[in-house]
Amino acid sequence: MATIIDLVGNTPLVELKRLNPHYKNSDNPKVKIYAKLEGDNPGGSVKDRAALNMIQSALERGDIKPGDKLIEATSGNTGIALAMIACQYDLKIELVMPKNSTVERAKTMEAYGAKVTLLDGIETCRDYADEKGKEDGYFQFNQFANPDNYLAHYKTTGPEIWRDSDGKITHFVSAMGTTGTIMGTSMYLKEQNANIQIVGCQPTEGSSIPGIRRWPKEYLPKIFDESRVDRVFDISTEIAAKTARDLAKVESIFSGMSSGGAASAAIKLAGELEHGNIVFIVCDRGDRYLSSDLYS
């Protein structure tokens, strides 16, 4: 019988047809767009992969043991995933999150038994977790600098996309937060075919998209290697929100705003191509945003 942990990964690829600009003109488009539905993970997001690999790797190295206390800054999805998996390994956890995060996220973390601390802005949360992580009795994963974050995607997300696309993927698109998803997946896919194009998405200057950031230089995640990204699309709040709503209404894919941003980049990219197979990440589910104005 499978455990919750066994259910992390192996998420489906589904074809996006009605929002594919080529599909409107042909029943046999030479450009295909596929969505990888990470909301199918048991914690509801792509972050289940990184959380599982960070906790299991730390346990295997002896960095932590059952009963220890963890602390981590998060914009939401990583916190939920860490809380869910920490529960399975009898670890205590405090999660530090921006005050403007949706209430569903904090309540979900608390449901798994985590302590939630709300502060102003993700940078403040990171500073708080950094300081408290130096105190005795706390262990901080620091997902922004932890190789186990992107190695989760090197070991699972990349191989799944390669397998399920029969090695025919030509472009990979992902929103960028900690950048773990795009770093690890890029590393694996480029090893299989160096010609695969890796496309990242970040908010335009002044835009706010939950889960991803246009990082100031001093807070750029240490795991980020710009050589692993071939192209970056800047996405506005309005386009990310509109595309998330289009995904739900037109393709029946219920997602958060950052997934709308990745989808808008994939659709724009498709319009530039004559042939290709684009895979983009739908990083979570839309029910996590029902208290926001995304779907109101």
Tab-separated table of C-alpha atoms in Angstrom:
chain	number	residue	atom	x	y	z
A	1	MET	CA	0.000	0.000	0.000
A	2	ALA	CA	1.383	3.418	-0.968
A	3	THR	CA	2.103	6.136	1.614
A	4	ILE	CA	1.554	9.871	1.054
A	5	ILE	CA	5.281	10.228	0.364
A	6	ASP	CA	5.115	7.566	-2.365
A	7	LEU	CA	2.582	9.749	-4.195
A	8	VAL	CA	4.991	12.678	-4.713
A	9	GLY	CA	5.886	13.047	-8.411
A	10	ASN	CA	4.803	11.215	-11.565
A	11	THR	CA	2.357	14.029	-12.400
A	12	PRO	CA	0.595	13.987	-15.797
A	13	LEU	CA	1.318	15.911	-19.003
A	14	VAL	CA	-1.833	17.147	-20.727
A	15	GLU	CA	-2.045	18.869	-24.102
A	16	LEU	CA	-3.220	22.474	-24.243
A	17	LYS	CA	-5.238	22.696	-27.434
A	18	ARG	CA	-7.789	25.466	-27.266
A	19	LEU	CA	-5.305	28.141	-26.120
A	20	ASN	CA	-2.639	26.987	-28.590
A	21	PRO	CA	-2.595	29.664	-31.334
A	22	HIS	CA	-1.743	27.034	-33.957
A	23	TYR	CA	-4.686	24.845	-33.071
A	24	LYS	CA	-7.145	27.510	-34.255
A	25	ASN	CA	-5.925	27.101	-37.831
A	26	SER	CA	-5.187	23.410	-38.091
A	27	ASP	CA	-6.374	20.057	-36.759
A	28	ASN	CA	-2.774	18.850	-36.858
A	29	PRO	CA	-0.636	21.636	-35.402
A	30	LYS	CA	3.101	21.328	-35.736
A	31	VAL	CA	3.478	23.181	-32.455
A	32	LYS	CA	2.147	21.436	-29.360
A	33	ILE	CA	1.864	22.798	-25.823
A	34	TYR	CA	1.776	20.476	-22.822
A	35	ALA	CA	0.965	21.385	-19.211
A	36	LYS	CA	2.610	19.375	-16.416
A	37	LEU	CA	0.040	19.322	-13.639
A	38	GLU	CA	2.040	19.600	-10.420
A	39	GLY	CA	-1.124	20.320	-8.456
A	40	ASP	CA	-1.649	16.542	-8.592
A	41	ASN	CA	1.068	16.094	-5.957
A	42	PRO	CA	-0.383	15.170	-2.518
A	43	GLY	CA	0.497	18.588	-1.036
A	44	GLY	CA	-0.962	20.284	-4.114
A	45	SER	CA	2.169	21.764	-5.697
A	46	VAL	CA	5.528	21.209	-7.380
A	47	LYS	CA	7.165	22.050	-4.036
A	48	ASP	CA	6.370	18.574	-2.685
A	49	ARG	CA	9.354	17.336	-4.695
A	50	ALA	CA	11.873	19.794	-3.242
A	51	ALA	CA	10.532	19.453	0.306
A	52	LEU	CA	10.743	15.665	0.171
A	53	ASN	CA	14.288	15.672	-1.200
A	54	MET	CA	15.490	18.335	1.288
A	55	ILE	CA	14.090	16.436	4.282
A	56	GLN	CA	15.091	12.917	3.180
A	57	SER	CA	18.607	14.024	2.198
A	58	ALA	CA	19.113	15.843	5.515
A	59	LEU	CA	17.922	12.765	7.421
A	60	GLU	CA	20.235	10.481	5.408
A	61	ARG	CA	23.230	12.757	6.097
A	62	GLY	CA	22.370	12.940	9.801
A	63	ASP	CA	21.845	16.708	9.653
A	64	ILE	CA	18.465	16.247	11.365
A	65	LYS	CA	16.648	13.502	13.239
A	66	PRO	CA	13.009	12.905	14.285
A	67	GLY	CA	11.988	15.371	16.992
A	68	ASP	CA	14.209	18.206	15.681
A	69	LYS	CA	12.810	21.691	15.043
A	70	LEU	CA	12.915	23.193	11.522
A	71	ILE	CA	12.452	26.786	10.360
A	72	GLU	CA	11.965	28.025	6.803
A	73	ALA	CA	10.897	31.179	4.963
A	74	THR	CA	8.318	30.523	2.253
A	75	SER	CA	5.835	32.258	0.011
A	76	GLY	CA	3.451	29.372	0.640
A	77	ASN	CA	3.727	26.194	-1.409
A	78	THR	CA	7.107	25.069	-0.050
A	79	GLY	CA	5.807	25.652	3.455
A	80	ILE	CA	2.779	23.475	2.867
A	81	ALA	CA	4.951	20.725	1.385
A	82	LEU	CA	7.488	20.909	4.229
A	83	ALA	CA	4.710	20.831	6.836
A	84	MET	CA	3.105	17.788	5.201
A	85	ILE	CA	6.367	15.815	4.948
A	86	ALA	CA	7.773	16.964	8.313
A	87	CYS	CA	4.629	15.478	9.854
A	88	GLN	CA	5.499	12.104	8.312
A	89	TYR	CA	9.008	12.177	9.852
A	90	ASP	CA	7.975	13.502	13.300
A	91	LEU	CA	9.776	16.824	12.773
A	92	LYS	CA	8.548	20.120	14.270
A	93	ILE	CA	8.481	23.106	11.925
A	94	GLU	CA	7.990	26.895	12.010
A	95	LEU	CA	7.150	28.513	8.682
A	96	VAL	CA	7.672	32.244	8.067
A	97	MET	CA	5.443	33.726	5.397
A	98	PRO	CA	4.480	37.193	4.019
A	99	LYS	CA	1.352	38.685	5.576
A	100	ASN	CA	-0.260	39.119	2.169
A	101	SER	CA	-0.256	35.354	1.481
A	102	THR	CA	-3.698	33.820	1.106
A	103	VAL	CA	-5.269	32.563	4.320
A	104	GLU	CA	-5.743	29.098	2.797
A	105	ARG	CA	-1.981	28.589	2.808
A	106	ALA	CA	-1.439	29.421	6.481
A	107	LYS	CA	-4.418	27.308	7.556
A	108	THR	CA	-3.190	24.353	5.488
A	109	MET	CA	0.262	24.529	7.131
A	110	GLU	CA	-1.354	24.687	10.571
A	111	ALA	CA	-3.542	21.702	9.689
A	112	TYR	CA	-0.352	19.662	9.231
A	113	GLY	CA	0.809	20.802	12.693
A	114	ALA	CA	3.204	23.619	11.711
A	115	LYS	CA	3.671	26.949	13.541
A	116	VAL	CA	3.102	29.862	11.135
A	117	THR	CA	4.707	33.307	11.584
A	118	LEU	CA	3.525	36.140	9.310
A	119	LEU	CA	5.824	39.096	8.496
A	120	ASP	CA	6.028	41.936	5.945
A	121	GLY	CA	7.471	40.710	2.633
A	122	ILE	CA	9.448	37.615	1.642
A	123	GLU	CA	12.809	39.340	2.114
A	124	THR	CA	11.920	40.094	5.773
A	125	CYS	CA	10.821	36.466	6.166
A	126	ARG	CA	14.144	35.246	4.768
A	127	ASP	CA	16.122	37.503	7.124
A	128	TYR	CA	14.050	36.307	10.123
A	129	ALA	CA	14.540	32.631	9.230
A	130	ASP	CA	18.273	33.197	8.633
A	131	GLU	CA	18.711	34.693	12.107
A	132	LYS	CA	16.573	32.136	13.929
A	133	GLY	CA	18.242	29.319	11.990
A	134	LYS	CA	21.518	30.276	13.696
A	135	GLU	CA	20.022	29.629	17.134
A	136	ASP	CA	20.517	26.320	18.914
A	137	GLY	CA	17.674	23.914	18.398
A	138	TYR	CA	16.698	25.136	14.905
A	139	PHE	CA	17.644	23.731	11.504
A	140	GLN	CA	17.051	25.799	8.377
A	141	PHE	CA	16.914	24.189	4.929
A	142	ASN	CA	17.282	27.567	3.151
A	143	GLN	CA	15.600	26.454	-0.074
A	144	PHE	CA	17.135	29.458	-1.863
A	145	ALA	CA	20.661	28.071	-1.456
A	146	ASN	CA	20.067	24.347	-0.916
A	147	PRO	CA	21.248	22.026	-3.752
A	148	ASP	CA	18.708	19.421	-2.597
A	149	ASN	CA	16.038	21.825	-3.886
A	150	TYR	CA	17.076	21.711	-7.554
A	151	LEU	CA	18.390	18.138	-7.349
A	152	ALA	CA	14.803	17.028	-6.645
A	153	HIS	CA	13.913	18.204	-10.141
A	154	TYR	CA	17.077	16.756	-11.669
A	155	LYS	CA	16.096	13.369	-10.211
A	156	THR	CA	12.338	13.451	-10.898
A	157	THR	CA	10.761	16.343	-12.880
A	158	GLY	CA	13.273	16.292	-15.748
A	159	PRO	CA	13.214	12.496	-16.233
A	160	GLU	CA	9.394	12.437	-16.140
A	161	ILE	CA	9.127	15.130	-18.844
A	162	TRP	CA	11.707	13.368	-21.011
A	163	ARG	CA	9.907	10.020	-20.571
A	164	ASP	CA	6.363	11.307	-21.109
A	165	SER	CA	7.270	13.419	-24.159
A	166	ASP	CA	9.108	10.459	-25.718
A	167	GLY	CA	12.197	12.657	-25.812
A	168	LYS	CA	10.468	15.057	-28.219
A	169	ILE	CA	10.357	18.125	-25.966
A	170	THR	CA	11.935	21.181	-27.631
A	171	HIS	CA	11.143	23.920	-25.073
A	172	PHE	CA	10.651	23.928	-21.283
A	173	VAL	CA	8.905	26.885	-19.590
A	174	SER	CA	8.773	27.556	-15.844
A	175	ALA	CA	8.024	30.488	-13.571
A	176	MET	CA	10.979	31.347	-11.319
A	177	GLY	CA	10.766	31.662	-7.538
A	178	THR	CA	13.537	29.854	-5.697
A	179	THR	CA	14.480	28.740	-9.265
A	180	GLY	CA	14.857	25.131	-8.071
A	181	THR	CA	12.387	23.758	-10.642
A	182	ILE	CA	14.006	25.410	-13.643
A	183	MET	CA	17.587	24.749	-12.455
A	184	GLY	CA	17.204	21.014	-11.861
A	185	THR	CA	14.946	20.341	-14.843
A	186	SER	CA	17.253	22.317	-17.141
A	187	MET	CA	20.255	20.352	-15.894
A	188	TYR	CA	18.601	17.015	-16.702
A	189	LEU	CA	17.018	17.973	-20.042
A	190	LYS	CA	20.192	19.615	-21.360
A	191	GLU	CA	22.068	16.382	-20.614
A	192	GLN	CA	19.594	14.501	-22.838
A	193	ASN	CA	19.532	17.115	-25.625
A	194	ALA	CA	21.555	20.311	-25.410
A	195	ASN	CA	19.289	21.946	-28.025
A	196	ILE	CA	16.239	22.000	-25.720
A	197	GLN	CA	15.469	25.646	-24.941
A	198	ILE	CA	14.875	26.575	-21.290
A	199	VAL	CA	12.572	29.562	-20.738
A	200	GLY	CA	12.077	31.278	-17.374
A	201	CYS	CA	9.335	33.713	-16.319
A	202	GLN	CA	9.612	36.588	-13.852
A	203	PRO	CA	7.278	39.496	-12.996
A	204	THR	CA	7.682	42.743	-14.901
A	205	GLU	CA	9.125	45.649	-12.935
A	206	GLY	CA	6.531	46.634	-10.322
A	207	SER	CA	4.319	43.567	-10.857
A	208	SER	CA	3.374	41.184	-8.049
A	209	ILE	CA	2.765	37.507	-8.851
A	210	PRO	CA	2.419	35.158	-5.840
A	211	GLY	CA	5.156	32.523	-5.723
A	212	ILE	CA	7.631	34.146	-8.103
A	213	ARG	CA	9.822	37.194	-7.817
A	214	ARG	CA	11.954	39.606	-9.759
A	215	TRP	CA	14.701	39.271	-7.170
A	216	PRO	CA	16.882	42.213	-6.148
A	217	LYS	CA	20.527	41.294	-6.738
A	218	GLU	CA	21.288	40.825	-3.001
A	219	TYR	CA	18.431	38.304	-2.622
A	220	LEU	CA	18.959	36.363	-5.872
A	221	PRO	CA	18.764	32.646	-4.916
A	222	LYS	CA	22.249	31.188	-4.602
A	223	ILE	CA	21.161	28.063	-6.490
A	224	PHE	CA	20.363	30.193	-9.578
A	225	ASP	CA	22.795	29.756	-12.491
A	226	GLU	CA	21.840	32.035	-15.370
A	227	SER	CA	23.714	29.815	-17.845
A	228	ARG	CA	20.982	27.167	-17.376
A	229	VAL	CA	18.261	29.519	-18.709
A	230	ASP	CA	18.251	30.409	-22.417
A	231	ARG	CA	15.572	33.074	-22.309
A	232	VAL	CA	13.503	34.993	-19.750
A	233	PHE	CA	9.978	36.335	-20.327
A	234	ASP	CA	8.762	39.260	-18.191
A	235	ILE	CA	5.093	38.737	-17.256
A	236	SER	CA	2.735	41.396	-15.888
A	237	THR	CA	0.306	40.733	-13.044
A	238	GLU	CA	-2.607	41.364	-15.398
A	239	ILE	CA	-1.440	38.876	-18.063
A	240	ALA	CA	-0.628	36.186	-15.466
A	241	ALA	CA	-4.071	36.563	-13.841
A	242	LYS	CA	-5.947	36.657	-17.163
A	243	THR	CA	-4.154	33.571	-18.456
A	244	ALA	CA	-4.810	31.684	-15.202
A	245	ARG	CA	-8.513	32.459	-15.643
A	246	ASP	CA	-8.320	31.416	-19.324
A	247	LEU	CA	-6.696	28.123	-18.319
A	248	ALA	CA	-9.675	27.423	-16.055
A	249	LYS	CA	-12.441	28.590	-18.388
A	250	VAL	CA	-11.047	27.360	-21.697
A	251	GLU	CA	-8.839	24.355	-20.841
A	252	SER	CA	-10.422	23.318	-17.481
A	253	ILE	CA	-7.026	23.633	-15.756
A	254	PHE	CA	-7.510	25.333	-12.354
A	255	SER	CA	-4.226	26.945	-11.305
A	256	GLY	CA	-2.558	29.809	-9.464
A	257	MET	CA	-1.334	33.062	-10.975
A	258	SER	CA	2.305	32.046	-11.488
A	259	SER	CA	1.122	29.085	-13.566
A	260	GLY	CA	-0.877	31.586	-15.632
A	261	GLY	CA	2.373	33.457	-16.169
A	262	ALA	CA	4.152	30.320	-17.370
A	263	ALA	CA	1.198	29.463	-19.615
A	264	SER	CA	1.201	32.946	-21.177
A	265	ALA	CA	4.919	32.550	-21.948
A	266	ALA	CA	4.311	29.119	-23.502
A	267	ILE	CA	1.454	30.480	-25.646
A	268	LYS	CA	3.539	33.460	-26.784
A	269	LEU	CA	6.454	31.166	-27.561
A	270	ALA	CA	4.193	28.852	-29.563
A	271	GLY	CA	3.184	31.796	-31.718
A	272	GLU	CA	6.828	32.306	-32.673
A	273	LEU	CA	7.487	28.690	-33.714
A	274	GLU	CA	6.786	26.692	-36.879
A	275	HIS	CA	7.223	23.377	-35.098
A	276	GLY	CA	8.058	22.226	-31.588
A	277	ASN	CA	6.861	20.611	-28.368
A	278	ILE	CA	6.586	23.017	-25.431
A	279	VAL	CA	6.178	21.812	-21.842
A	280	PHE	CA	5.263	24.287	-19.110
A	281	ILE	CA	4.804	23.819	-15.368
A	282	VAL	CA	1.407	24.282	-13.724
A	283	CYS	CA	2.922	24.544	-10.273
A	284	ASP	CA	-0.201	24.312	-8.093
A	285	ARG	CA	-4.007	24.351	-7.943
A	286	GLY	CA	-6.361	27.334	-8.043
A	287	ASP	CA	-8.271	26.435	-4.889
A	288	ARG	CA	-5.310	27.828	-2.952
A	289	TYR	CA	-6.262	31.330	-4.183
A	290	LEU	CA	-10.027	31.431	-3.703
A	291	SER	CA	-9.812	34.083	-0.949
A	292	SER	CA	-7.820	36.367	-3.295
A	293	ASP	CA	-9.369	38.294	-6.186
A	294	LEU	CA	-7.814	35.990	-8.811
A	295	TYR	CA	-11.102	34.230	-9.564
A	296	SER	CA	-13.574	36.837	-8.281
